[in-house]
PDB file of N, CA and C in Angstrom:
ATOM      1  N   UNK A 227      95.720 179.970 131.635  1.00 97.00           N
ATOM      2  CA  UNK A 227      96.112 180.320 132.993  1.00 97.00           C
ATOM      3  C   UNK A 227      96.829 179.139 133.626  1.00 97.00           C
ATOM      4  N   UNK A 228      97.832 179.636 134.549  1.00 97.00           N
ATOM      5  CA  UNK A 228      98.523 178.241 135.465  1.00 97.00           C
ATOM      6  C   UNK A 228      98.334 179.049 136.759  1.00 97.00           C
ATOM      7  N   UNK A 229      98.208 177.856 137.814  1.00 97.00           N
ATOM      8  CA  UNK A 229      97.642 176.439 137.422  1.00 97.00           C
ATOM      9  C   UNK A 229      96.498 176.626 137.062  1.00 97.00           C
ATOM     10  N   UNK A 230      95.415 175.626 136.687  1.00 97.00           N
ATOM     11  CA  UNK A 230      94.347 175.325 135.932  1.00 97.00           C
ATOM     12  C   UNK A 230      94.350 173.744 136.541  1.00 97.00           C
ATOM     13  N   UNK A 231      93.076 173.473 137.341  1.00 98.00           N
ATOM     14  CA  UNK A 231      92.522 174.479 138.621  1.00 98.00           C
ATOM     15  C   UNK A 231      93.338 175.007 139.465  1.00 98.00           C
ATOM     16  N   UNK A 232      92.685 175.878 140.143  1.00 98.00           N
ATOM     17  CA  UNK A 232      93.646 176.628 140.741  1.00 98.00           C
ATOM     18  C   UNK A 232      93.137 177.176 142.127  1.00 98.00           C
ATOM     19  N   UNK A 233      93.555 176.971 143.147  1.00 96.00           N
ATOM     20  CA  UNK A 233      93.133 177.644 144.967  1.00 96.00           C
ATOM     21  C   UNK A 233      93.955 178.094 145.196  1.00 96.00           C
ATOM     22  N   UNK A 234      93.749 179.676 146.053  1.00 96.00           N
ATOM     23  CA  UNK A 234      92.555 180.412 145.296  1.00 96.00           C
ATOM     24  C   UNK A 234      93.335 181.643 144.362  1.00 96.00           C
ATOM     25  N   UNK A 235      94.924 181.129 143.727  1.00 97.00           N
ATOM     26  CA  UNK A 235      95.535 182.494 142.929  1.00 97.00           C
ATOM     27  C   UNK A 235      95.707 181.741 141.545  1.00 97.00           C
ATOM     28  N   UNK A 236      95.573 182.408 140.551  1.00 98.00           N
ATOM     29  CA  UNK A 236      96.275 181.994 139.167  1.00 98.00           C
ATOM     30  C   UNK A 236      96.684 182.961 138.555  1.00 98.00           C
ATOM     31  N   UNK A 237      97.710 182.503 137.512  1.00 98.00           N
ATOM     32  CA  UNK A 237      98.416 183.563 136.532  1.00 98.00           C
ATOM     33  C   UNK A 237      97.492 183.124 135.001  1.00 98.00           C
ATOM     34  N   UNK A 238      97.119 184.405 134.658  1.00 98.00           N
ATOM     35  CA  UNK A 238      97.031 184.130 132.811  1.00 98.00           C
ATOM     36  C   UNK A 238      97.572 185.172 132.507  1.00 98.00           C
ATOM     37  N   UNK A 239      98.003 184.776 131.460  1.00 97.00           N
ATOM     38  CA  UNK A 239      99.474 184.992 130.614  1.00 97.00           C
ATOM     39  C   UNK A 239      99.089 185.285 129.159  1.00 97.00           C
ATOM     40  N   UNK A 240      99.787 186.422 128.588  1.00 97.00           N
ATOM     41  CA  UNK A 240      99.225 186.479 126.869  1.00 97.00           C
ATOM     42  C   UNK A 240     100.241 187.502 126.387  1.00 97.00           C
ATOM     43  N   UNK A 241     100.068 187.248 125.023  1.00 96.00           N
ATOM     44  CA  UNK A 241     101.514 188.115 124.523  1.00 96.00           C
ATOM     45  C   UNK A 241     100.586 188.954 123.785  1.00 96.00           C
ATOM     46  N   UNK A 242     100.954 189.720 123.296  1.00 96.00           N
ATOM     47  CA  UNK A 242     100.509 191.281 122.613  1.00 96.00           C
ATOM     48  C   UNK A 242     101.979 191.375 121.335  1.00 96.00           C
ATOM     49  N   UNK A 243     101.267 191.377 120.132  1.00 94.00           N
ATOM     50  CA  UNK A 243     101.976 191.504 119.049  1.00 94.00           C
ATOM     51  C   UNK A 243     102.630 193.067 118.890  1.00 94.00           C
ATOM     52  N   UNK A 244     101.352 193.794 119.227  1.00 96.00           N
ATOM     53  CA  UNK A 244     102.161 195.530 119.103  1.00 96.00           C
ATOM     54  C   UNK A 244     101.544 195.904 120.271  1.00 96.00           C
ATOM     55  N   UNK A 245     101.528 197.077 120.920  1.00 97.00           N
ATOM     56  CA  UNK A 245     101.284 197.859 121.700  1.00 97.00           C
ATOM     57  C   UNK A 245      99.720 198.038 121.416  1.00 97.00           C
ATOM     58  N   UNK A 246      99.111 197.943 122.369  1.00 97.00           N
ATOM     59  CA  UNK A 246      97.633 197.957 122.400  1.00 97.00           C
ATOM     60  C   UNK A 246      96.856 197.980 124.208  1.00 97.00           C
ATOM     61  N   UNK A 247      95.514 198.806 123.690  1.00 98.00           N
ATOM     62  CA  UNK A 247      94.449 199.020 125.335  1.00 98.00           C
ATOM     63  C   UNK A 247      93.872 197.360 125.448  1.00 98.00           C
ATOM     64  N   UNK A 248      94.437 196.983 126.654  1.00 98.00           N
ATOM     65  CA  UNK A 248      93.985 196.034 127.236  1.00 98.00           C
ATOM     66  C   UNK A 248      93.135 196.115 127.778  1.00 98.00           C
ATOM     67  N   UNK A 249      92.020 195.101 128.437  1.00 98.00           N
ATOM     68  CA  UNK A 249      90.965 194.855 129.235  1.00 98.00           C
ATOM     69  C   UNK A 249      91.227 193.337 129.545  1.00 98.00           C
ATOM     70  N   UNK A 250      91.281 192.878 130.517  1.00 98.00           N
ATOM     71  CA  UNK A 250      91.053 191.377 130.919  1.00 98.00           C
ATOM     72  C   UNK A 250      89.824 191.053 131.515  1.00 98.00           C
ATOM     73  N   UNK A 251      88.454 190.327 131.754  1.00 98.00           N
ATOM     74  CA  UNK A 251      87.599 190.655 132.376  1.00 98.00           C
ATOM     75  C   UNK A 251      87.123 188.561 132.961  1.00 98.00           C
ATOM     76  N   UNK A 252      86.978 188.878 133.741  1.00 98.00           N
ATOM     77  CA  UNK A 252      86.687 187.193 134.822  1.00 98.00           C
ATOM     78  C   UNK A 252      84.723 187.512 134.570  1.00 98.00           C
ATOM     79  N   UNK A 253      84.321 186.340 134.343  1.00 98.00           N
ATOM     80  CA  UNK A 253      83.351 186.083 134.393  1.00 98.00           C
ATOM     81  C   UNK A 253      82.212 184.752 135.008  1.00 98.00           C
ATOM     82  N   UNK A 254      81.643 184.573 136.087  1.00 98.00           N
ATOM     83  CA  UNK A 254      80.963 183.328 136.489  1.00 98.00           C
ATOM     84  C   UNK A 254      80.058 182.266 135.077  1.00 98.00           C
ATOM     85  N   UNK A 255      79.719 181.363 135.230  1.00 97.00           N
ATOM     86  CA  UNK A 255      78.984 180.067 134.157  1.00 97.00           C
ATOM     87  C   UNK A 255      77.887 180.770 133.695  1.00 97.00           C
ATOM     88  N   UNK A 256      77.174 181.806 134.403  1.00 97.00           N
ATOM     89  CA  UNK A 256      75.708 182.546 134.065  1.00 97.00           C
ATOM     90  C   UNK A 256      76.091 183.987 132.823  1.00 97.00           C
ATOM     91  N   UNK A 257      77.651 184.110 132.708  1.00 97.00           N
ATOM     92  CA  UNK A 257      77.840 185.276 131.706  1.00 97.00           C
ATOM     93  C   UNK A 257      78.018 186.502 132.847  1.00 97.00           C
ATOM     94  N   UNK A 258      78.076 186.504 134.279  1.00 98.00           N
ATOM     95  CA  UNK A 258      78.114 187.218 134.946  1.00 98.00           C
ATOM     96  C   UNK A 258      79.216 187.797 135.189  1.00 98.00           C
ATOM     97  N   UNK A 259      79.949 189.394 134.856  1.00 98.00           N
ATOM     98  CA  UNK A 259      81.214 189.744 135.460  1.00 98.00           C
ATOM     99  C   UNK A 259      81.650 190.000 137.038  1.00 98.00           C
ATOM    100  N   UNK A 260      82.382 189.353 137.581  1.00 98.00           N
ATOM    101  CA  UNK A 260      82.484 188.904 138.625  1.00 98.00           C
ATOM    102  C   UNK A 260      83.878 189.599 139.133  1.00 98.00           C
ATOM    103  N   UNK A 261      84.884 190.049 138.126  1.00 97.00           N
ATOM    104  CA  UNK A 261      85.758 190.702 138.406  1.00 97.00           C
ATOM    105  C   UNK A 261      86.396 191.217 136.646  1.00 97.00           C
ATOM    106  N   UNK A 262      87.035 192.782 137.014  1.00 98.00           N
ATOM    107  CA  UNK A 262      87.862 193.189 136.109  1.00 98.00           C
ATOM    108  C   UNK A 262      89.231 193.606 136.398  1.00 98.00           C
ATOM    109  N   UNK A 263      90.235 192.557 135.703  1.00 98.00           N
ATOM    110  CA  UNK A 263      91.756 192.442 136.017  1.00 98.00           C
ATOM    111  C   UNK A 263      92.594 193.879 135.393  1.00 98.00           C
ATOM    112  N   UNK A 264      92.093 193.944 134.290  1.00 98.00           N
ATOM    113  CA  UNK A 264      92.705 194.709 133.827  1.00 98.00           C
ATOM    114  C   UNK A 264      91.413 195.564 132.998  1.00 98.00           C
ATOM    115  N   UNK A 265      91.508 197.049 132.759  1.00 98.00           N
ATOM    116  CA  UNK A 265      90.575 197.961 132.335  1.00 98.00           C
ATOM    117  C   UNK A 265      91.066 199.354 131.493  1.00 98.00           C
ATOM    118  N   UNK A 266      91.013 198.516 129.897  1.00 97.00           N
ATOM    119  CA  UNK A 266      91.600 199.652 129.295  1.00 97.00           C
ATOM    120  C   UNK A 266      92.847 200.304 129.184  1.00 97.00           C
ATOM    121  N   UNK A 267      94.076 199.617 129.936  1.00 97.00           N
ATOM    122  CA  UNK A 267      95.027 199.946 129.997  1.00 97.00           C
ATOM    123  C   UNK A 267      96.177 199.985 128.684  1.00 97.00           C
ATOM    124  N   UNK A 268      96.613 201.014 128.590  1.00 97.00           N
ATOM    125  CA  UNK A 268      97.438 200.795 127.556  1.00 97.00           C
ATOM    126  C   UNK A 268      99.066 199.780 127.877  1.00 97.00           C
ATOM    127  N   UNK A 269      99.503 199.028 126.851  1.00 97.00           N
ATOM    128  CA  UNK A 269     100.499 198.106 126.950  1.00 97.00           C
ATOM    129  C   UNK A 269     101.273 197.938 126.241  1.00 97.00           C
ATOM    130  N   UNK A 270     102.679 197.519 126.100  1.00 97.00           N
ATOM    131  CA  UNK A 270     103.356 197.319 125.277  1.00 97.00           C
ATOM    132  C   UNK A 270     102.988 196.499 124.732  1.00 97.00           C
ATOM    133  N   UNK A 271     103.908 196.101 123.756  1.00 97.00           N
ATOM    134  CA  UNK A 271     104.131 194.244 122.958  1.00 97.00           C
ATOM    135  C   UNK A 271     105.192 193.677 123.482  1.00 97.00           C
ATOM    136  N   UNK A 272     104.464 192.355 123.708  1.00 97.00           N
ATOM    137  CA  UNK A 272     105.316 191.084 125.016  1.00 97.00           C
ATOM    138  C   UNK A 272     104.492 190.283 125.505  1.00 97.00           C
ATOM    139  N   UNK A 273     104.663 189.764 125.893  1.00 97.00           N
ATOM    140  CA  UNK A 273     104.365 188.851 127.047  1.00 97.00           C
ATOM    141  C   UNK A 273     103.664 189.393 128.706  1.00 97.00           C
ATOM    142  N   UNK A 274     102.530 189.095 128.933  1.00 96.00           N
ATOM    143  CA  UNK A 274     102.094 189.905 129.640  1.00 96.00           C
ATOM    144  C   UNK A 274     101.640 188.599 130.817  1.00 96.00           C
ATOM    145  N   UNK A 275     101.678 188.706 131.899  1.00 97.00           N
ATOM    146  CA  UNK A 275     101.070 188.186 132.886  1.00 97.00           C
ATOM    147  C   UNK A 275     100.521 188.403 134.347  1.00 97.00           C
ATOM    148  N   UNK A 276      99.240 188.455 134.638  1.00 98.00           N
ATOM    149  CA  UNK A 276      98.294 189.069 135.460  1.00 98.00           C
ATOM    150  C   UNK A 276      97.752 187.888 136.528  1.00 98.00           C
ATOM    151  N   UNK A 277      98.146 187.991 137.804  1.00 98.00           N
ATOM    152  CA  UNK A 277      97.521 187.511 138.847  1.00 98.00           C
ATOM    153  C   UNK A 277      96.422 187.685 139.428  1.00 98.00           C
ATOM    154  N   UNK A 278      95.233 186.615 139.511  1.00 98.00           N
ATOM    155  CA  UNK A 278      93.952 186.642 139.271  1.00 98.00           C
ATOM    156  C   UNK A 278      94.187 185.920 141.019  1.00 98.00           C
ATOM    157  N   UNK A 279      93.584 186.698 141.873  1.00 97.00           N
ATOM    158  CA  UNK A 279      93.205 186.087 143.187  1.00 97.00           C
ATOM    159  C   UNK A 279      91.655 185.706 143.078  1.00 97.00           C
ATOM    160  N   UNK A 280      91.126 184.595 143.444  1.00 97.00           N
ATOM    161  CA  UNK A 280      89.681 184.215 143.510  1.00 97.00           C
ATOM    162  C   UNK A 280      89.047 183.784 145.407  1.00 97.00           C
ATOM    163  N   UNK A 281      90.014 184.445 146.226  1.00 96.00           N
ATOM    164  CA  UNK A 281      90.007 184.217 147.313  1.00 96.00           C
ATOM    165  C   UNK A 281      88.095 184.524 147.887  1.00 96.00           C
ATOM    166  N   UNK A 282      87.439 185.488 147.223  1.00 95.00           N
ATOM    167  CA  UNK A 282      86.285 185.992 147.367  1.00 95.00           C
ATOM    168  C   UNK A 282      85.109 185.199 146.987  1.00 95.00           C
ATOM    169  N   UNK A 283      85.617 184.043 145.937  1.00 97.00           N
ATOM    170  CA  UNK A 283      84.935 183.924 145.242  1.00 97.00           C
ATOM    171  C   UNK A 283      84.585 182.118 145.709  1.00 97.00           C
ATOM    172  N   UNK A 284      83.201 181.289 145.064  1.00 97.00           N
ATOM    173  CA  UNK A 284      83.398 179.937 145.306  1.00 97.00           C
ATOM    174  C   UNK A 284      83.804 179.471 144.582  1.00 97.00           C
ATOM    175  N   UNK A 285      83.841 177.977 144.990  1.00 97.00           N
ATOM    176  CA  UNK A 285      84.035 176.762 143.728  1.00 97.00           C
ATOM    177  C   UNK A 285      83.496 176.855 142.583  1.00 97.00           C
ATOM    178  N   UNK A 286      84.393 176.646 141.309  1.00 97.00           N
ATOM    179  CA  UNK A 286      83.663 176.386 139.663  1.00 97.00           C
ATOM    180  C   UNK A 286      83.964 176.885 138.973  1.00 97.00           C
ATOM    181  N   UNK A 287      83.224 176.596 138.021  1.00 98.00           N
ATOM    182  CA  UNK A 287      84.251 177.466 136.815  1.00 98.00           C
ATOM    183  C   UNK A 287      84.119 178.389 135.912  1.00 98.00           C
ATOM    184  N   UNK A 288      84.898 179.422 136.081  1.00 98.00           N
ATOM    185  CA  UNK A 288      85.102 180.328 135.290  1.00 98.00           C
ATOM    186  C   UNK A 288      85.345 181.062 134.153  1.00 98.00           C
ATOM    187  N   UNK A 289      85.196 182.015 133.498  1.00 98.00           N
ATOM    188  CA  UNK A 289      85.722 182.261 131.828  1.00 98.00           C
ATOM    189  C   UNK A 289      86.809 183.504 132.038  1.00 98.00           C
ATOM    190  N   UNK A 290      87.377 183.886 131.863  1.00 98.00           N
ATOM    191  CA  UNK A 290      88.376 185.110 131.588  1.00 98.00           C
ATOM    192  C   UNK A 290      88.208 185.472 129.997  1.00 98.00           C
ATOM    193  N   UNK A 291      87.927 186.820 129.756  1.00 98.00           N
ATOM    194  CA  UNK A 291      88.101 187.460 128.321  1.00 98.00           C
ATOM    195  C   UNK A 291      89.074 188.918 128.055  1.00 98.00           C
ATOM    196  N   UNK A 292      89.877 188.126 127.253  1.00 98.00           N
ATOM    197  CA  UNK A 292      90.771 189.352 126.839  1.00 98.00           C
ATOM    198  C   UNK A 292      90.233 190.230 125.600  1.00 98.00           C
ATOM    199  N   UNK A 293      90.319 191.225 125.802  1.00 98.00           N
ATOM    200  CA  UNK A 293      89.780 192.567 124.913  1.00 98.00           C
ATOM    201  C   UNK A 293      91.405 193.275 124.434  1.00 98.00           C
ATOM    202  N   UNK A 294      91.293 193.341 123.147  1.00 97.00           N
ATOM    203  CA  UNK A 294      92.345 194.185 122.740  1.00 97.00           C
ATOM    204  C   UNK A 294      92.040 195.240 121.882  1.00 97.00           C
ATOM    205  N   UNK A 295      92.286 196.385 122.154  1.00 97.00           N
ATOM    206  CA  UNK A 295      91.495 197.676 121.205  1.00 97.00           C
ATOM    207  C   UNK A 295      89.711 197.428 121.280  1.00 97.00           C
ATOM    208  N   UNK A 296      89.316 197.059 122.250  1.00 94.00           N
ATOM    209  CA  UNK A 296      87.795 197.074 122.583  1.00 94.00           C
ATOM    210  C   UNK A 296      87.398 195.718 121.608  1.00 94.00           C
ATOM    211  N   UNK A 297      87.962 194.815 121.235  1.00 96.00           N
ATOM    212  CA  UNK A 297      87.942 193.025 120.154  1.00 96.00           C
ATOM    213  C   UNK A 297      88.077 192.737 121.035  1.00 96.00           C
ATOM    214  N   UNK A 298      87.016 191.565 121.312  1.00 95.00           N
ATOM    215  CA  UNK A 298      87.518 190.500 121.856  1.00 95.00           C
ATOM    216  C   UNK A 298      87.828 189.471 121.165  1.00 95.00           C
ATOM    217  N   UNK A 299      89.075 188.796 121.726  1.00 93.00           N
ATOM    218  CA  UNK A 299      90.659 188.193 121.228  1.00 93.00           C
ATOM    219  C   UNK A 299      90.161 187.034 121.962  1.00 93.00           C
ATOM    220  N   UNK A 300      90.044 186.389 123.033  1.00 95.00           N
ATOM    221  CA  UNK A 300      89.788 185.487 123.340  1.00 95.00           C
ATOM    222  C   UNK A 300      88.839 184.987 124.440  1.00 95.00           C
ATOM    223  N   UNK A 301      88.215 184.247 124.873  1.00 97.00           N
ATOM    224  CA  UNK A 301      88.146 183.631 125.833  1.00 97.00           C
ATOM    225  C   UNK A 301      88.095 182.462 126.728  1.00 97.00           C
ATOM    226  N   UNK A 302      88.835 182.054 127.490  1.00 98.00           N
ATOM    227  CA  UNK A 302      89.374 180.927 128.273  1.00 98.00           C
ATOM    228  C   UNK A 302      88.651 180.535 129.526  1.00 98.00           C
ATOM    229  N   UNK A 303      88.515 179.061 129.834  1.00 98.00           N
ATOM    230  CA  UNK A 303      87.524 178.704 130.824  1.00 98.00           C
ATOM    231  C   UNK A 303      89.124 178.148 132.109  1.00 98.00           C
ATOM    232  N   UNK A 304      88.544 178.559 133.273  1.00 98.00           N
ATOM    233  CA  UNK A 304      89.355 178.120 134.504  1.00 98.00           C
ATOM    234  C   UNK A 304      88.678 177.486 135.703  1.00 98.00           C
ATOM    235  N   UNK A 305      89.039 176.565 136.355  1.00 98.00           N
ATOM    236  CA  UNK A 305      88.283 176.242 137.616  1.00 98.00           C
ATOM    237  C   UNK A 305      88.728 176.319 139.068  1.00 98.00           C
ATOM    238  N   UNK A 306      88.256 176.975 139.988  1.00 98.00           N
ATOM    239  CA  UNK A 306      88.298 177.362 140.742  1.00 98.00           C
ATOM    240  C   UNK A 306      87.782 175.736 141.968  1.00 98.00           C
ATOM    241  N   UNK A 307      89.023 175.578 142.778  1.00 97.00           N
ATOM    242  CA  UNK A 307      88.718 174.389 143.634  1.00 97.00           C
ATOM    243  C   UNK A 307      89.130 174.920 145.174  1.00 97.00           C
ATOM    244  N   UNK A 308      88.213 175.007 145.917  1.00 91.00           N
ATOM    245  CA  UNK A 308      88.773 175.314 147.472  1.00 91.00           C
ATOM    246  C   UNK A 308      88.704 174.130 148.106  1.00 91.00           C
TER     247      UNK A 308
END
């Protein structure tokens, strides 16, 4: 994600090799889902990038997990600074 840290908007960004159901999902340090960016959506292949507002949310840091075809593909830590 940019920026990384980030008050209180960020972009994460990911490319998709073929067309596939996305899920993006934000999660707090306790494993807690705290927000879902994206849910199951179907997508092309490209370059994809999703604006994550944390305006709701406090200081610290965060995980984001991308799901592709219900796999999870990755997950990335972000910090949140107000």
């Amino acid at each position: 994600n940019y920026p990384n840290p980030f008050n209180p908007v960020t972009n994460i960004t990911f490319n998709l090799q073929k067309s596939a159901n996305v899920t993006l999902k934000v999660f707090n340090v306790s494993g807690e889902e705290v927000e879902t960016l994206v849910n199951n959506e179907s997508m092309q292949s490209g370059t994809r990038s999703i604006m994550f507002s944390a305006d709701k949310l406090s200081s610290g840091v965060y995980f984001y997990s991308l799901f592709v075809n219900g796999a999870k593909v990755d997950t990335r830590k972000m910090m949140l600074i107000k």
